[in-house]
Amino acid sequence: MMPARDFDIERIRADFPILSLQVDGKPLIYLDNAASSQMPQPVIDRLVHYQTSEHANINRAVHHLSQTATSAYEAARGTLQRFINAREEREVIFTSGTTEGINLVMQGWGRKFIGAGDEIILTVLEHHSNIVPWQMLCAEKGALLRIVPIDDSGELRIDAFEELFSERTRLVALGHVSNALGSINPVKQMISFAHARGALVLIDGAQAAPHLTVDVQALDCDFYAFSGHKMCGPTGIGVLYGRAALLEAMQPFKGGGDMIRTVSFEATTYNEIPHKFEAGTPPIAAAIGLAAAVDYLSAIGMENIATHEHALLAHACKQLRELPGVRIIGTARHKAAVLSFALEGVHPHDVGTLLNLEGIAVRTGHHCAQPLMQRLGVAATSRASFAFYNTLSEVDALVDGVRGVQEVFA
Ligand SMILES: Cc1ncc(COP(=O)(O)O)c(C=O)c1O
């Protein structure tokens, strides 16, 4: 696939001050975007504007600044609603990130509706943040986890997924895109299968929202969680989408200010959604920054982003495949911009350390997916993950760097 014609990579790169950094005299080549992406100037400017002219606590005061901050915060919710095509603004809850979104569903829905003997389906591809909360719930309630396996390419075994269902299946919690392998899972098809069997579906969209068009109505998912810092926004902010009727039926996750309607020592009544789930002072600036990030991505176009990143991935895979001793881990037919690989006879940490000497930032380790590493029979991988601001020549530099690592260990 060729990059879209109106996709001006040099203009885009000029928006990201950090991309002109040098690391030990070498230009930074930032290929750790699946962990955290970088922030463009318009998002930085929006944060500065908020802090210098709009900041006050929201929801509580009649004064000018509080009203300005409240309007900006609620406008950010609207921007996020449109970005994922949620039906209503109140279906968008600001969280601290994907991890908190999943924990919110575990605490708010799981602790109320899951009982002994109920079953929750996960996949072997999951990030720890979509495993551990469900394990904690199962330990508390006596519920059971069922795990969808993968084939050797890193694709989910849909036949096995369908066989895991029983009359006790209550929830499927699965990633849209694998952070370790890049596999794009057929979530729409899986959601429709789960619904036909009466189970709800939570999608961990941490690695999808930065790279694909996400339409929660088209997917028909029940919950969808993602993080701002992986999509050019600030850290400490994310979104949990939930169907309004489900959110209304859930119990709050945290108690405190703003999430209540009335409080007495005898009883408390809760606020309406989304406020029921946003106790205390939220990360106001970060939410507004995330909306600016989403506006930035939308102006480039998610389709253009996906097309460019696909070209980077294809270019990288083609060249790495030609190098003897390099094994690409994760060869699913549909992949997002994640490239895990292993070099024969070289520990991934050495790969990361030597690439760093060339200014190239990749991630090495288990990628918070230890069960997946066990399934693959490796302790760790090296992972390059691309963003729309990466270039084909940066991919070439990665390949040269890998060649250099092989020479050191030859
Ligand atoms: C697939 C996936 N899920 C969840 C998370 C957790 O995201 P956060 O740390 O922003 O909560 C990550 C982060 O790497 C991820 O890649």
JSON list of C-alpha atoms and ligand atoms in Angstrom, two decimals, residues 34-35 96-100 102 127 129-130 175 177-179 204 206-207 227 229-230 383, ligand 1:
[
{"chain": "A", "resi": 34, "resn": "ALA", "atom": "CA", "xyz": [3.08, 1.12, 21.29]},
{"chain": "A", "resi": 35, "resn": "ALA", "atom": "CA", "xyz": [4.35, 1.99, 24.77]},
{"chain": "A", "resi": 96, "resn": "SER", "atom": "CA", "xyz": [-6.62, 7.48, 33.89]},
{"chain": "A", "resi": 97, "resn": "GLY", "atom": "CA", "xyz": [-6.09, 5.03, 31.02]},
{"chain": "A", "resi": 98, "resn": "THR", "atom": "CA", "xyz": [-6.94, 1.60, 29.69]},
{"chain": "A", "resi": 99, "resn": "THR", "atom": "CA", "xyz": [-5.92, -0.11, 32.92]},
{"chain": "A", "resi": 100, "resn": "GLU", "atom": "CA", "xyz": [-8.32, 1.96, 34.97]},
{"chain": "A", "resi": 102, "resn": "ILE", "atom": "CA", "xyz": [-10.85, -2.26, 32.62]},
{"chain": "A", "resi": 127, "resn": "HIS", "atom": "CA", "xyz": [-1.92, -7.46, 28.07]},
{"chain": "A", "resi": 129, "resn": "SER", "atom": "CA", "xyz": [-4.10, -5.20, 32.41]},
{"chain": "A", "resi": 130, "resn": "ASN", "atom": "CA", "xyz": [-6.79, -7.30, 30.71]},
{"chain": "A", "resi": 175, "resn": "GLY", "atom": "CA", "xyz": [-7.82, -6.82, 22.86]},
{"chain": "A", "resi": 177, "resn": "VAL", "atom": "CA", "xyz": [-4.94, -5.20, 18.53]},
{"chain": "A", "resi": 178, "resn": "SER", "atom": "CA", "xyz": [-2.17, -7.18, 20.26]},
{"chain": "A", "resi": 179, "resn": "ASN", "atom": "CA", "xyz": [0.51, -4.93, 21.71]},
{"chain": "A", "resi": 204, "resn": "ASP", "atom": "CA", "xyz": [-9.19, -3.36, 25.16]},
{"chain": "A", "resi": 206, "resn": "ALA", "atom": "CA", "xyz": [-5.25, 0.56, 23.78]},
{"chain": "A", "resi": 207, "resn": "GLN", "atom": "CA", "xyz": [-3.44, -0.45, 20.58]},
{"chain": "A", "resi": 227, "resn": "SER", "atom": "CA", "xyz": [-5.34, 5.44, 26.71]},
{"chain": "A", "resi": 229, "resn": "HIS", "atom": "CA", "xyz": [-0.67, 8.64, 25.89]},
{"chain": "A", "resi": 230, "resn": "LYS", "atom": "CA", "xyz": [-0.59, 6.09, 23.06]},
{"chain": "A", "resi": 383, "resn": "ARG", "atom": "CA", "xyz": [9.63, -4.80, 19.38]},
{"chain": "B", "resi": 1, "resn": "LIG", "atom": "C1", "xyz": [-3.08, -3.80, 24.70]},
{"chain": "B", "resi": 1, "resn": "LIG", "atom": "C2", "xyz": [-2.85, -2.95, 25.90]},
{"chain": "B", "resi": 1, "resn": "LIG", "atom": "N1", "xyz": [-3.74, -2.93, 26.88]},
{"chain": "B", "resi": 1, "resn": "LIG", "atom": "C3", "xyz": [-3.60, -2.18, 27.98]},
{"chain": "B", "resi": 1, "resn": "LIG", "atom": "C4", "xyz": [-2.50, -1.39, 28.15]},
{"chain": "B", "resi": 1, "resn": "LIG", "atom": "C5", "xyz": [-2.37, -0.57, 29.40]},
{"chain": "B", "resi": 1, "resn": "LIG", "atom": "O1", "xyz": [-2.45, 0.78, 29.09]},
{"chain": "B", "resi": 1, "resn": "LIG", "atom": "P1", "xyz": [-2.20, 1.89, 30.22]},
{"chain": "B", "resi": 1, "resn": "LIG", "atom": "O2", "xyz": [-0.88, 1.56, 30.83]},
{"chain": "B", "resi": 1, "resn": "LIG", "atom": "O3", "xyz": [-2.21, 3.16, 29.45]},
{"chain": "B", "resi": 1, "resn": "LIG", "atom": "O4", "xyz": [-3.33, 1.78, 31.18]},
{"chain": "B", "resi": 1, "resn": "LIG", "atom": "C6", "xyz": [-1.52, -1.37, 27.16]},
{"chain": "B", "resi": 1, "resn": "LIG", "atom": "C7", "xyz": [-0.29, -0.58, 27.33]},
{"chain": "B", "resi": 1, "resn": "LIG", "atom": "O5", "xyz": [0.76, -0.92, 26.83]},
{"chain": "B", "resi": 1, "resn": "LIG", "atom": "C8", "xyz": [-1.70, -2.18, 26.01]},
{"chain": "B", "resi": 1, "resn": "LIG", "atom": "O6", "xyz": [-0.80, -2.18, 25.03]}
]
